[in-house]
mmCIF file of C-alpha atoms in Angstrom:
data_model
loop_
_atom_site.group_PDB
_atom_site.id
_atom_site.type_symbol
_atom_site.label_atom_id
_atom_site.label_comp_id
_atom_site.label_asym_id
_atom_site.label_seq_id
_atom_site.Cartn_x
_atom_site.Cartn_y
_atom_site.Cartn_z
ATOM 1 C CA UNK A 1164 -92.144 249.308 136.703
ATOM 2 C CA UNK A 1165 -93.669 246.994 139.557
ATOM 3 C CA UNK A 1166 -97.419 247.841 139.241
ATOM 4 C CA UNK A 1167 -100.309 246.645 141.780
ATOM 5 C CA UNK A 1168 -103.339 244.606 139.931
ATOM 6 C CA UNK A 1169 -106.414 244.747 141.027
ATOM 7 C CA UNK A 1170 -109.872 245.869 140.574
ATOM 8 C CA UNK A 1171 -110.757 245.612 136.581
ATOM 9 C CA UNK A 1172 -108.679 246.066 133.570
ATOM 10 C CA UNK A 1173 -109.501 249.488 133.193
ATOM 11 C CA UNK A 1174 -107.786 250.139 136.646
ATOM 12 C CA UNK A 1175 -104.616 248.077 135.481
ATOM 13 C CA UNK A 1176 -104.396 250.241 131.329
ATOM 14 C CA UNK A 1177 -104.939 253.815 134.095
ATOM 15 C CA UNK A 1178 -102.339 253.014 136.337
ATOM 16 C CA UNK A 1179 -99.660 251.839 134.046
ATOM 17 C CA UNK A 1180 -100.316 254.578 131.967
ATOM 18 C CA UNK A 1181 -99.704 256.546 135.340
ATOM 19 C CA UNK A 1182 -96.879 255.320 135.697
ATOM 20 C CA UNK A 1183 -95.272 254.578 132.348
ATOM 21 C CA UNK A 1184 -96.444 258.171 131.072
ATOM 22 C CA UNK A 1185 -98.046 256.837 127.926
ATOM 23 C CA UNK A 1186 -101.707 256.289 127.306
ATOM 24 C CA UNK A 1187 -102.287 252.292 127.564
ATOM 25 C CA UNK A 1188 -104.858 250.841 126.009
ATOM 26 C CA UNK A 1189 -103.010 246.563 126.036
ATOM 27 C CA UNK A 1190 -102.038 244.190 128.247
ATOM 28 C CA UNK A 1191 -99.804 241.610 126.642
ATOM 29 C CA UNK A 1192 -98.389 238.459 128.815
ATOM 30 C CA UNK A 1193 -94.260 237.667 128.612
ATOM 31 C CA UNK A 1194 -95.299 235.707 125.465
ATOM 32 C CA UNK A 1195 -97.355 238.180 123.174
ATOM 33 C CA UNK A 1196 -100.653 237.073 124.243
ATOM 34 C CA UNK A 1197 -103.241 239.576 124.612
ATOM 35 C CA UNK A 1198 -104.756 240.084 128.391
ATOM 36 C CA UNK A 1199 -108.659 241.053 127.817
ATOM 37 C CA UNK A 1200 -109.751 239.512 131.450
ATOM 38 C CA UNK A 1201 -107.815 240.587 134.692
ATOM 39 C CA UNK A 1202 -108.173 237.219 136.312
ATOM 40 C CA UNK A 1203 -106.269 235.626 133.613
ATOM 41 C CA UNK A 1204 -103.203 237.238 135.391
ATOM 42 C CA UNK A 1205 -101.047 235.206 137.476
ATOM 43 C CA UNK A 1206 -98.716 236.492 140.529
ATOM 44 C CA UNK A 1207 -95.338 237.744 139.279
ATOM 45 C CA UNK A 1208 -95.990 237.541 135.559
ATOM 46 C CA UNK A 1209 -94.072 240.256 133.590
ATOM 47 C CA UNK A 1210 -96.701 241.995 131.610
ATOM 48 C CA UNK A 1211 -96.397 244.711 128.868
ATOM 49 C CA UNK A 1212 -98.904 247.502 128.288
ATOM 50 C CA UNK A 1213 -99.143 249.596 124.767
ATOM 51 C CA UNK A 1214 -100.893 252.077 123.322
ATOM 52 C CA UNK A 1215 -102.470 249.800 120.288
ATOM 53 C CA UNK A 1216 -99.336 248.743 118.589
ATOM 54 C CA UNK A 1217 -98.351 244.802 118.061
ATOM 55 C CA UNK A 1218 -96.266 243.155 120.524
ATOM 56 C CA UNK A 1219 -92.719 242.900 120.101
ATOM 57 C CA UNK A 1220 -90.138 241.156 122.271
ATOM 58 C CA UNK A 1221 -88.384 243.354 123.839
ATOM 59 C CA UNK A 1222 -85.200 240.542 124.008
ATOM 60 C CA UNK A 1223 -85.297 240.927 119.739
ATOM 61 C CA UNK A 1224 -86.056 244.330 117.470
ATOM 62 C CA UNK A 1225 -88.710 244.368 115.377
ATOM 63 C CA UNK A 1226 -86.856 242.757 112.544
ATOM 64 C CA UNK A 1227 -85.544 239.426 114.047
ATOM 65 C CA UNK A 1228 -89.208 239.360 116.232
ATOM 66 C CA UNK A 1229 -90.562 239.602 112.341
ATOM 67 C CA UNK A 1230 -88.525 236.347 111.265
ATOM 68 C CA UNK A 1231 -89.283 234.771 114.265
ATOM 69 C CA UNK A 1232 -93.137 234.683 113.690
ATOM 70 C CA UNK A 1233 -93.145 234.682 109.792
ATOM 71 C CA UNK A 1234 -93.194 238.221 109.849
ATOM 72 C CA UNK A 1235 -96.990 238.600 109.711
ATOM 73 C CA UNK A 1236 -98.962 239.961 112.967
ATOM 74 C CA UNK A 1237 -101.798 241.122 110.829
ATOM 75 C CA UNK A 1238 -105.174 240.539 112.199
ATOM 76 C CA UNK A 1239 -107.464 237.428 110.431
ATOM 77 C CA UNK A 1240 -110.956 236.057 110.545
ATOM 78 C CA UNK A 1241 -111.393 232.717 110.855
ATOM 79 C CA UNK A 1242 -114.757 230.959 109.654
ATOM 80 C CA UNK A 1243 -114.973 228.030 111.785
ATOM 81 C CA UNK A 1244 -117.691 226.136 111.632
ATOM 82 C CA UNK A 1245 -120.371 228.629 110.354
ATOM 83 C CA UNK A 1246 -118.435 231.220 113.534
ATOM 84 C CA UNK A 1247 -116.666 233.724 112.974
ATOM 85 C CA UNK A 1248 -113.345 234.285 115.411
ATOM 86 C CA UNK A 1249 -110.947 237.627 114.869
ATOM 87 C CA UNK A 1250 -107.269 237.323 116.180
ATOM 88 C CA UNK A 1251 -103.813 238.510 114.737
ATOM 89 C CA UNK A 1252 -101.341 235.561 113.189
ATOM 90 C CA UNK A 1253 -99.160 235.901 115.586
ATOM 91 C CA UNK A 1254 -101.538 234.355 118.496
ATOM 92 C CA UNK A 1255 -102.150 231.757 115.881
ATOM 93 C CA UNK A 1256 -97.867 231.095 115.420
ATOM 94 C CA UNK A 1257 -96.546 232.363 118.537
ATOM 95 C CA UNK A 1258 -97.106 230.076 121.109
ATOM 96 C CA UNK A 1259 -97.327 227.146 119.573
ATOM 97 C CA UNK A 1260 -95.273 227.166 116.900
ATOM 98 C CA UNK A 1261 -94.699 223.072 115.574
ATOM 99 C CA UNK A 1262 -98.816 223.213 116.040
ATOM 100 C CA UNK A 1263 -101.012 222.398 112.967
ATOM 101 C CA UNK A 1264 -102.791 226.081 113.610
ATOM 102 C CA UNK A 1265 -98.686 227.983 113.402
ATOM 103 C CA UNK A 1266 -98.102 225.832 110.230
ATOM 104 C CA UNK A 1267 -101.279 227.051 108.631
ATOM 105 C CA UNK A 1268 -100.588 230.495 108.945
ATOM 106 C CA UNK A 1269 -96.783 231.104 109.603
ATOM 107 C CA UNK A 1270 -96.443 231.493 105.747
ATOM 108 C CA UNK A 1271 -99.092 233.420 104.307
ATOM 109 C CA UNK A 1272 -100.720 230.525 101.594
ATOM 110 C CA UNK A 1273 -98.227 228.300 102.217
ATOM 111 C CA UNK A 1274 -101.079 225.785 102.886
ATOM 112 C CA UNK A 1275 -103.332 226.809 100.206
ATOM 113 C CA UNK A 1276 -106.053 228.266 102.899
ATOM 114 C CA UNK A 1277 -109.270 228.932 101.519
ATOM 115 C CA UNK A 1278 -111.728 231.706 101.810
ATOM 116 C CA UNK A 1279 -115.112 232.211 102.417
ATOM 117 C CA UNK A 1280 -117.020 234.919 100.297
ATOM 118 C CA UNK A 1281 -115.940 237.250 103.455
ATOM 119 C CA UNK A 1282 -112.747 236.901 103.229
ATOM 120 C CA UNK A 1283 -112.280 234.673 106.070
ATOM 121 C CA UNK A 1284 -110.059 231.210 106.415
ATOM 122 C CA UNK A 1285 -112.362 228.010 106.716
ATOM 123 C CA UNK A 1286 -111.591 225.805 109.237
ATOM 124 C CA UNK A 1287 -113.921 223.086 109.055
ATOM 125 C CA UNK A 1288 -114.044 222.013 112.748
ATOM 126 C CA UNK A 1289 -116.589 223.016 115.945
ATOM 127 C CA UNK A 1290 -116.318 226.169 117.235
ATOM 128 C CA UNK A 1291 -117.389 224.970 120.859
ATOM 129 C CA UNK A 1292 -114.185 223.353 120.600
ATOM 130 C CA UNK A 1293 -112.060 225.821 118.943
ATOM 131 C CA UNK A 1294 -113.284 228.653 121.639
ATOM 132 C CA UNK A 1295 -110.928 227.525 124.308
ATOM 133 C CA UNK A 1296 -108.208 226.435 122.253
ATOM 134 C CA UNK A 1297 -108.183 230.336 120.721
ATOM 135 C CA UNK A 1298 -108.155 231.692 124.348
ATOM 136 C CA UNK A 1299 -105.360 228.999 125.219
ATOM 137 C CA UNK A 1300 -103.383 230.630 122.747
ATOM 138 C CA UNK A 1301 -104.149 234.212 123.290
ATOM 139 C CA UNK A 1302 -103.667 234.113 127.304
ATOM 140 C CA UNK A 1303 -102.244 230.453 128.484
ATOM 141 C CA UNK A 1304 -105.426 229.854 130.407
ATOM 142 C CA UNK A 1305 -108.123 227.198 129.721
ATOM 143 C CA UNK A 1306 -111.445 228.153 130.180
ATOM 144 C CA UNK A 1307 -113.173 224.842 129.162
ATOM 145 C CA UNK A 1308 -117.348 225.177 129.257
ATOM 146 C CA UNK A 1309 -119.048 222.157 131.206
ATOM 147 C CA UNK A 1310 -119.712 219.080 128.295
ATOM 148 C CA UNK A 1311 -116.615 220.062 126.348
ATOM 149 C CA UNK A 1312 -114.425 216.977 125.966
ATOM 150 C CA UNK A 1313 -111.391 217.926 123.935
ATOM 151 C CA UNK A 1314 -109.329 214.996 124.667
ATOM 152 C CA UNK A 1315 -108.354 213.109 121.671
ATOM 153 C CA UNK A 1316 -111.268 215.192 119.830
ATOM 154 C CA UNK A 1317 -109.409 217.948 118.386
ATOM 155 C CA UNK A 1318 -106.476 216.532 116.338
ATOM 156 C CA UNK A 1319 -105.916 219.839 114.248
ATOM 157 C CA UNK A 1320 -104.409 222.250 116.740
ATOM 158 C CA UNK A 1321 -101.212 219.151 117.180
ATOM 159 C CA UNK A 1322 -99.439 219.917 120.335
ATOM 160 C CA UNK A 1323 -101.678 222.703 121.495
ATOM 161 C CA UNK A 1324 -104.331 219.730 122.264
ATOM 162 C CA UNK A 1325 -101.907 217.647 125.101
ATOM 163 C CA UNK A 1326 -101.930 221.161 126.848
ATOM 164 C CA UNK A 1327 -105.173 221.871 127.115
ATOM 165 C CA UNK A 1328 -106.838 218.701 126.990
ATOM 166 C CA UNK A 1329 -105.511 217.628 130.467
ATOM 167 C CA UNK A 1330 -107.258 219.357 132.861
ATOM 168 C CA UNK A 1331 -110.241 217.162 131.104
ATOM 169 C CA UNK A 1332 -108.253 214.243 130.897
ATOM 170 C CA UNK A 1333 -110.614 211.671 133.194
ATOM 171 C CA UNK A 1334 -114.001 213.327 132.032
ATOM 172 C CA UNK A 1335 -115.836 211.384 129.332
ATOM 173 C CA UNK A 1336 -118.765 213.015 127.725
ATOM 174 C CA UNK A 1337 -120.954 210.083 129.269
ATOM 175 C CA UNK A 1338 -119.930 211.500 132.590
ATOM 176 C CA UNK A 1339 -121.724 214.178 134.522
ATOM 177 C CA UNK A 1340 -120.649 217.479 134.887
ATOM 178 C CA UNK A 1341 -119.847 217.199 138.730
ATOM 179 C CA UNK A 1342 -117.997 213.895 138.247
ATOM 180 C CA UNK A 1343 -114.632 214.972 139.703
ATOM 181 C CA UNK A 1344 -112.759 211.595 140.027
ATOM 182 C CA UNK A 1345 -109.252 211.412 141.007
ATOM 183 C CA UNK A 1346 -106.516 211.443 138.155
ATOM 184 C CA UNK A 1347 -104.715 208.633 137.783
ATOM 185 C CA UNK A 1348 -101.148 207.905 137.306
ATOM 186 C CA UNK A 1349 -101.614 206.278 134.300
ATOM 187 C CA UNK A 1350 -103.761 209.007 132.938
ATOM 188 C CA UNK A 1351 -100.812 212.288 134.592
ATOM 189 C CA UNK A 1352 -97.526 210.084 133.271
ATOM 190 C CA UNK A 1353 -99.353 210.135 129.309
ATOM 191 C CA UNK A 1354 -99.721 213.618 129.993
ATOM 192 C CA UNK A 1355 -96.385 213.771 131.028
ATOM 193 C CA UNK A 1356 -94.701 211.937 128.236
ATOM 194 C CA UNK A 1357 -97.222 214.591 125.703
ATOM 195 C CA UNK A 1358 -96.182 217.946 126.717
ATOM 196 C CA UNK A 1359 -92.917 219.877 125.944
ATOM 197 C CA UNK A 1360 -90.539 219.539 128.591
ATOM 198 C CA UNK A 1361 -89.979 223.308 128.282
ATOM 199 C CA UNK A 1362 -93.664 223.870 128.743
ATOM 200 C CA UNK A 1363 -95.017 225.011 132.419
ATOM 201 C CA UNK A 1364 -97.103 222.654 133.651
ATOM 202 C CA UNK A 1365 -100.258 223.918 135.805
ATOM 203 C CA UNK A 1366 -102.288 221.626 137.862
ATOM 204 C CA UNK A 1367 -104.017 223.931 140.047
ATOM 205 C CA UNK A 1368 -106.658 222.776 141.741
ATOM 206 C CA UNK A 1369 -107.006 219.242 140.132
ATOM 207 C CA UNK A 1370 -107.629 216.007 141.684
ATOM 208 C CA UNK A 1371 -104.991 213.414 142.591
ATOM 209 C CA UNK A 1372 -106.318 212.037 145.773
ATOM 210 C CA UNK A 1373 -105.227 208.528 145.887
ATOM 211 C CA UNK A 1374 -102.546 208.366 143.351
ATOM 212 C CA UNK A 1375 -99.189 206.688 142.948
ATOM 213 C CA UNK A 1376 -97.184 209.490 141.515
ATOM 214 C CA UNK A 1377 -94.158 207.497 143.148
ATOM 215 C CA UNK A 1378 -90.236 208.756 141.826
ATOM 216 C CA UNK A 1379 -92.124 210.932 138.736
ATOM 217 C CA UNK A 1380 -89.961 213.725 137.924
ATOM 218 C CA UNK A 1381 -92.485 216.721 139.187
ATOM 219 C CA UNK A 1382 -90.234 219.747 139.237
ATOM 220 C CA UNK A 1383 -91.625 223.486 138.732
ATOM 221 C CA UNK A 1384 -95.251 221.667 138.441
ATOM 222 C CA UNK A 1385 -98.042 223.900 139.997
ATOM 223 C CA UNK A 1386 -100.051 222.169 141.950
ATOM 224 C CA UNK A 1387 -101.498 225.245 144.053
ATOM 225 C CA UNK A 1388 -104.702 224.003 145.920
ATOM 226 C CA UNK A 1389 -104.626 220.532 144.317
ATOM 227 C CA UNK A 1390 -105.746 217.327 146.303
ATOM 228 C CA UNK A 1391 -103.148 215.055 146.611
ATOM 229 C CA UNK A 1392 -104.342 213.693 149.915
ATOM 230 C CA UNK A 1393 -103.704 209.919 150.612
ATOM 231 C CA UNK A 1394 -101.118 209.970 147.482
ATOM 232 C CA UNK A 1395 -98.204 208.265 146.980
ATOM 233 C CA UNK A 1396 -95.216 210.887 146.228
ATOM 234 C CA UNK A 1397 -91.862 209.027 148.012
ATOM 235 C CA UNK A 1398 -88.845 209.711 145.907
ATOM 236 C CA UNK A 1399 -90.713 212.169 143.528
ATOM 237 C CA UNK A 1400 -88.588 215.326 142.529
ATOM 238 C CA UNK A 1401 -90.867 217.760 143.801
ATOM 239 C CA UNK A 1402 -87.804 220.497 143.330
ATOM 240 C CA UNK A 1403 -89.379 224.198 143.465
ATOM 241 C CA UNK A 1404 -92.889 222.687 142.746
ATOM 242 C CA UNK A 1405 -95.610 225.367 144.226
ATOM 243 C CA UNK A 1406 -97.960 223.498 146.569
ATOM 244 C CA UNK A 1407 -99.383 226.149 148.502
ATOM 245 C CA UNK A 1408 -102.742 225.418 150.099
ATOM 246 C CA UNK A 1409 -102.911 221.811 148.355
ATOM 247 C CA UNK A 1410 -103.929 219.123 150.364
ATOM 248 C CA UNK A 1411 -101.566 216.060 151.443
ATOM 249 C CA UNK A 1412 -102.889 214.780 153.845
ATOM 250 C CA UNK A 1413 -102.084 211.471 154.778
ATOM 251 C CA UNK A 1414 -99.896 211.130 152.025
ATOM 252 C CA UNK A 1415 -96.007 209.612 151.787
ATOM 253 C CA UNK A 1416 -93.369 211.905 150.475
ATOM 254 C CA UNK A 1417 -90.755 209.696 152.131
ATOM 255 C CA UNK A 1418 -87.550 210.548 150.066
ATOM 256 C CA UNK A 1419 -88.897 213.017 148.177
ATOM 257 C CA UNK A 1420 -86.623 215.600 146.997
ATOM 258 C CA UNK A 1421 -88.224 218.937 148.345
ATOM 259 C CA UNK A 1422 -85.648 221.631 147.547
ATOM 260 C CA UNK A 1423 -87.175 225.099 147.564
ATOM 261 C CA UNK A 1424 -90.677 223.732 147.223
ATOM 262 C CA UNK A 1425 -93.759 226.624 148.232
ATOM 263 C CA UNK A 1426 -95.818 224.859 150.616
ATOM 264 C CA UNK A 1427 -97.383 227.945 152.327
ATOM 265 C CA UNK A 1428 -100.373 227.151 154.211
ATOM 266 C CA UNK A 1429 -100.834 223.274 152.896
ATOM 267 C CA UNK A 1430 -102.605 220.649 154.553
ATOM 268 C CA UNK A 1431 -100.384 218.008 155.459
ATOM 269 C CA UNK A 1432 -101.988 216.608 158.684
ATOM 270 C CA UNK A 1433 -100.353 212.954 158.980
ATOM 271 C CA UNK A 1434 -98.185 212.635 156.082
ATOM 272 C CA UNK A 1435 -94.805 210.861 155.672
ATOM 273 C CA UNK A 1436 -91.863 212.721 154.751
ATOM 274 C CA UNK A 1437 -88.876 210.807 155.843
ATOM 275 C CA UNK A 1438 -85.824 211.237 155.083
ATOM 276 C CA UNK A 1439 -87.181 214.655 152.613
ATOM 277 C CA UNK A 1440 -84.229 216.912 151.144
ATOM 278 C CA UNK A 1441 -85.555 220.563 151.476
ATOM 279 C CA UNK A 1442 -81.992 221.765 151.239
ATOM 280 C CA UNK A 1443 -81.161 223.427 148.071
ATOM 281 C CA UNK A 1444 -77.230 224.457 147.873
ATOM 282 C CA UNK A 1445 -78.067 227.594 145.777
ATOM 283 C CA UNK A 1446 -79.298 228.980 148.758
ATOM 284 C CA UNK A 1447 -83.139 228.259 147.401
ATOM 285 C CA UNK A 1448 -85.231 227.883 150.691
ATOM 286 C CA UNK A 1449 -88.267 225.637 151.018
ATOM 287 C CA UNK A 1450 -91.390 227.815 152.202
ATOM 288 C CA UNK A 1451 -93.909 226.073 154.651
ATOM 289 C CA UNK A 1452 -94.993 228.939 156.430
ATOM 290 C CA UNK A 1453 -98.429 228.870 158.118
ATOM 291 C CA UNK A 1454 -98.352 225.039 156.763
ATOM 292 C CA UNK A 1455 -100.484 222.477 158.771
ATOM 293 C CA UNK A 1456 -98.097 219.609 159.804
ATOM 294 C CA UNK A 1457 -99.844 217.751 162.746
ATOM 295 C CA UNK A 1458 -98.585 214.733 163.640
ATOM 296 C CA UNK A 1459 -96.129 214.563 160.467
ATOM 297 C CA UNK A 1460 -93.100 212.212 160.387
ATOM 298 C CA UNK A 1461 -90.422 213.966 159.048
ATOM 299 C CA UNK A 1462 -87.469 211.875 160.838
ATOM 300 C CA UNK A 1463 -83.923 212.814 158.899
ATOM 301 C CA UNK A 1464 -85.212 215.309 156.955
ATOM 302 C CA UNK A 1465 -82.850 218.344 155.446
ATOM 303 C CA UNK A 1466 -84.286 220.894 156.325
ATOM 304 C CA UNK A 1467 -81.253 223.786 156.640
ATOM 305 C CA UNK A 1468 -82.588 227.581 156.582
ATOM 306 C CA UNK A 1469 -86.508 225.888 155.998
ATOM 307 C CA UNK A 1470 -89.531 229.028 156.323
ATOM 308 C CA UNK A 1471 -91.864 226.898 159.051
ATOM 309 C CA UNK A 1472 -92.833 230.277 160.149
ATOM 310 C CA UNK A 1473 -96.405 229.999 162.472
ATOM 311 C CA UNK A 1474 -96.316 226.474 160.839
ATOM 312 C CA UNK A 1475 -98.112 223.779 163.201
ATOM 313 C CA UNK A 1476 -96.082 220.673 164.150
ATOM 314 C CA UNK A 1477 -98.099 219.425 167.196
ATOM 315 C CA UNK A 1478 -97.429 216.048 167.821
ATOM 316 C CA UNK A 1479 -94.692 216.003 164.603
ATOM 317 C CA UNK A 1480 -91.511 213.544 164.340
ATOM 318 C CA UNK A 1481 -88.363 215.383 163.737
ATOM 319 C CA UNK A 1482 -85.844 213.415 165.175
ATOM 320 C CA UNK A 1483 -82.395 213.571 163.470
ATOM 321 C CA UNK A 1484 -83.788 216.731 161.101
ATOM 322 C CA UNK A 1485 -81.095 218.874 160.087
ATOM 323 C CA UNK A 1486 -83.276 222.884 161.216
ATOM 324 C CA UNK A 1487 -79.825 224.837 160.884
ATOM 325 C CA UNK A 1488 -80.776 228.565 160.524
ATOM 326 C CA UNK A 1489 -84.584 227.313 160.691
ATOM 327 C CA UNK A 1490 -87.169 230.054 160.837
ATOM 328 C CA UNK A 1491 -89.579 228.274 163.778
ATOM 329 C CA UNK A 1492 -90.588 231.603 164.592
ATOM 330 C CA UNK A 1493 -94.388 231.505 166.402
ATOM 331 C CA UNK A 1494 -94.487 227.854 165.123
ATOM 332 C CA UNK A 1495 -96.589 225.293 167.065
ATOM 333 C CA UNK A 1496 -93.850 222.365 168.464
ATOM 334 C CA UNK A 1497 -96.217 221.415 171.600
ATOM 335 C CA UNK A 1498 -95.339 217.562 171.766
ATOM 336 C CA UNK A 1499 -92.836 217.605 168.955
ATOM 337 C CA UNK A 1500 -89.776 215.210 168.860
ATOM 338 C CA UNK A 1501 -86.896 217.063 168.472
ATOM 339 C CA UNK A 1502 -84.199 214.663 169.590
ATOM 340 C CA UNK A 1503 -81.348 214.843 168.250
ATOM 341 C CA UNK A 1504 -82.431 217.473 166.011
ATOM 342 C CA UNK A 1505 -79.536 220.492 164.971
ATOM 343 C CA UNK A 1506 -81.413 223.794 165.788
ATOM 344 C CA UNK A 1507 -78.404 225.385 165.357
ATOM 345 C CA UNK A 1508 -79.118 229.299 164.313
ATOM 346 C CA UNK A 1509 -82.262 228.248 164.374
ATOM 347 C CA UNK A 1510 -85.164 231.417 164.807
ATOM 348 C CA UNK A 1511 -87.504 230.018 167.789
ATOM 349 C CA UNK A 1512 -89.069 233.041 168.693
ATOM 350 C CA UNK A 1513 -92.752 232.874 170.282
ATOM 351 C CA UNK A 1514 -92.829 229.248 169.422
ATOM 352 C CA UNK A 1515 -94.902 227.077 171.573
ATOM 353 C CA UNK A 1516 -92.595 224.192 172.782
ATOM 354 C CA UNK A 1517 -95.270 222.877 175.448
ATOM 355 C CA UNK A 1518 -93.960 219.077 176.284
ATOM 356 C CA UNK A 1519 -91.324 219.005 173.031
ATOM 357 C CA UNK A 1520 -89.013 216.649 173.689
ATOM 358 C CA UNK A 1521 -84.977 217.842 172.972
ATOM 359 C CA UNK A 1522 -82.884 215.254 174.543
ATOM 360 C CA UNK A 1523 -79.838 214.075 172.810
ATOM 361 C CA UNK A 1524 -79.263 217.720 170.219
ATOM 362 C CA UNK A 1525 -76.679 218.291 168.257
ATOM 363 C CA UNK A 1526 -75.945 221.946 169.404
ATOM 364 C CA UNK A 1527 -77.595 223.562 172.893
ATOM 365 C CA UNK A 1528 -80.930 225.314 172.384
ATOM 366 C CA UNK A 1529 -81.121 229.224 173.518
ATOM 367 C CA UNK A 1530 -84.579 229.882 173.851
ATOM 368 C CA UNK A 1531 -85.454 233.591 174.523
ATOM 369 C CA UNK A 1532 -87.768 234.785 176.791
ATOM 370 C CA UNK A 1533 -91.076 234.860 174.526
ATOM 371 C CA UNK A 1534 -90.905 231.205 173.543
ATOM 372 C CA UNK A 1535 -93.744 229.553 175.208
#
């Protein structure tokens, strides 16, 4: 069932129980973990609701789901520190299983884990820092408080750490709170090399302005309101990499491979992108609608069946760009070269073509009557 989120989680458990006719009281995400905060949930993630009973994958019965995770999703109480955290195993195994945490407690004992007079497994590490690895594992979010430094400071948790510990790659815990320098390439290609190349990689919002990220292999990345202004991105594989409402502004993308990249509403105000491929022959279309593109240079650029819906290209460079079955529809092209441009099929419907320039096209232009 497709079902609406908003307002609180309450809302979310009385809806799907609406709809689903049973009486939810969970939220898991696609990979077991439990949802306790509505704002952890992303657009078009696959949730499952319950009425109190585990999560099981609904790919696998009970059985092989069982074998999978050591067959123990009992709850636990971990003493860490002198705190006290509650979660099941399965959080702990699930997803990440070749961490130091899933090797502990796949195997009940296996690692000779001791108790406290409470009954609860010692871990003899800071909770500060063991908070936001926990919630890592129970919802795929980091929620990191200000002064917490876990790079390179919280061996246990093994591959866990090079996921979380990005987003606070650059800060040092000499370094104010508000220090928000730029990433560097040195700094994004180690976290590169660190994390599982199955793992999905979310940048949102960080800071890049100024890098060379220069022929780095960047596909699926999410880099949704990220500043990448001024950065260096030519021959990058940017392939189906969401960029919507990041800013790349005067940056070069010349080469860059752009196939069905989400660009919706991003700055790009004066960047580079010669010679781009946007062109994906599985039929994947790149989406820059409502993108800012002013005075771009995107000069033999593939662009067939491109979304530059209410886009604005005032003053933009696309000679030679392949726009075949282009949606231009309401776009801004006042001043835009379009020489030699193939706008065949092409949707230009209420665009503004004020002073465009069209000499020399591949196939005739047939404008209708509400193109400006």
């Amino acid at each position: 069932q497709v079902v609406a989120v908003y307002g609180t989680l309450s809302d979310l458990l009385s809806v799907a129980s609406s709809k689903l006719g049973i009486k939810a009281t969970s939220v898991y995400n696609g990979k077991g973990g439990l949802i306790d905060d509505i704002a952890l949930i992303r657009d078009d993630d696959v949730l499952f609701v319950c009425e109190g009973e585990p999560f099981i994958d609904p790919q696998t019965d009970g059985r092989a789901q069982e074998e999978l995770t050591g067959s123990h999703t009992d709850w636990l109480t971990l003493n860490v520190g002198g705190r006290y955290f509650t979660t099941t195993r399965s959080t702990l195994v699930n997803k990440e299983p070749d961490s130091m945490l899933a090797h502990m407690f796949k195997d009940k004992d296996a690692w000779g884990n001791k108790q406290d007079p409470r009954g609860a497994f010692l871990i003899d590490r800071s909770p500060e820092y063991f908070e936001p690895i926990l919630n890592y594992l129970r919802h795929g979010q980091l929620i990191v408080n200000d002064g917490i430094n876990l790079l390179g400071r919280y061996c246990l948790h093994g591959s866990v750490l090079s996921l979380v510990a990005f987003k606070h790659l650059s800060q040092q815990n000499s370094q104010p709170a508000e220090d928000h320098s730029p990433i560097s390439r040195k700094e994004f290609v180690r976290f590169l090399l660190a994390t599982p190349t199955k793992s999905e990689l979310r940048c949102q919002g960080l800071n890049f302005s100024g890098a060379d990220l220069s022929r780095l292999d960047l596909r699926y990345i999410n880099f949704k309101m990220a500043n990448l202004s001024r950065c260096n991105l030519a021959h990058a594989n940017l392939c189906c990499a969401n960029l919507e409402r990041a800013d790349l502004s005067g940056s070069v993308l010349d080469c860059a491979n752009l196939q069905g990249v989400k660009m919706l509403c991003s700055n790009a105000e004066g960047a580079s992108l010669k010679g781009c491929n946007f062109e994906d022959p599985s039929g994947l279309k790149a989406n820059l609608e409502g993108a800012n593109l002013k005075g771009v240079d995107m000069e033999g650029s593939q662009m067939t069946g491109i979304n530059l819906r209410v886009a604005t290209l005032k003053n933009a460079k696309l000679k030679n760009c392949n726009l075949r079955g282009a949606t231009l529809a309401g776009t801004d092209l006042e001043n835009c070269d379009l020489s030699g441009c193939d706008l065949q099929e092409a949707n230009l419907r209420g665009s503004n073509v004020k002073g465009a320039i069209f000499e020399e096209m591949l196939t005739p232009l047939h404008m209708s009557q509400s193109v400006r």
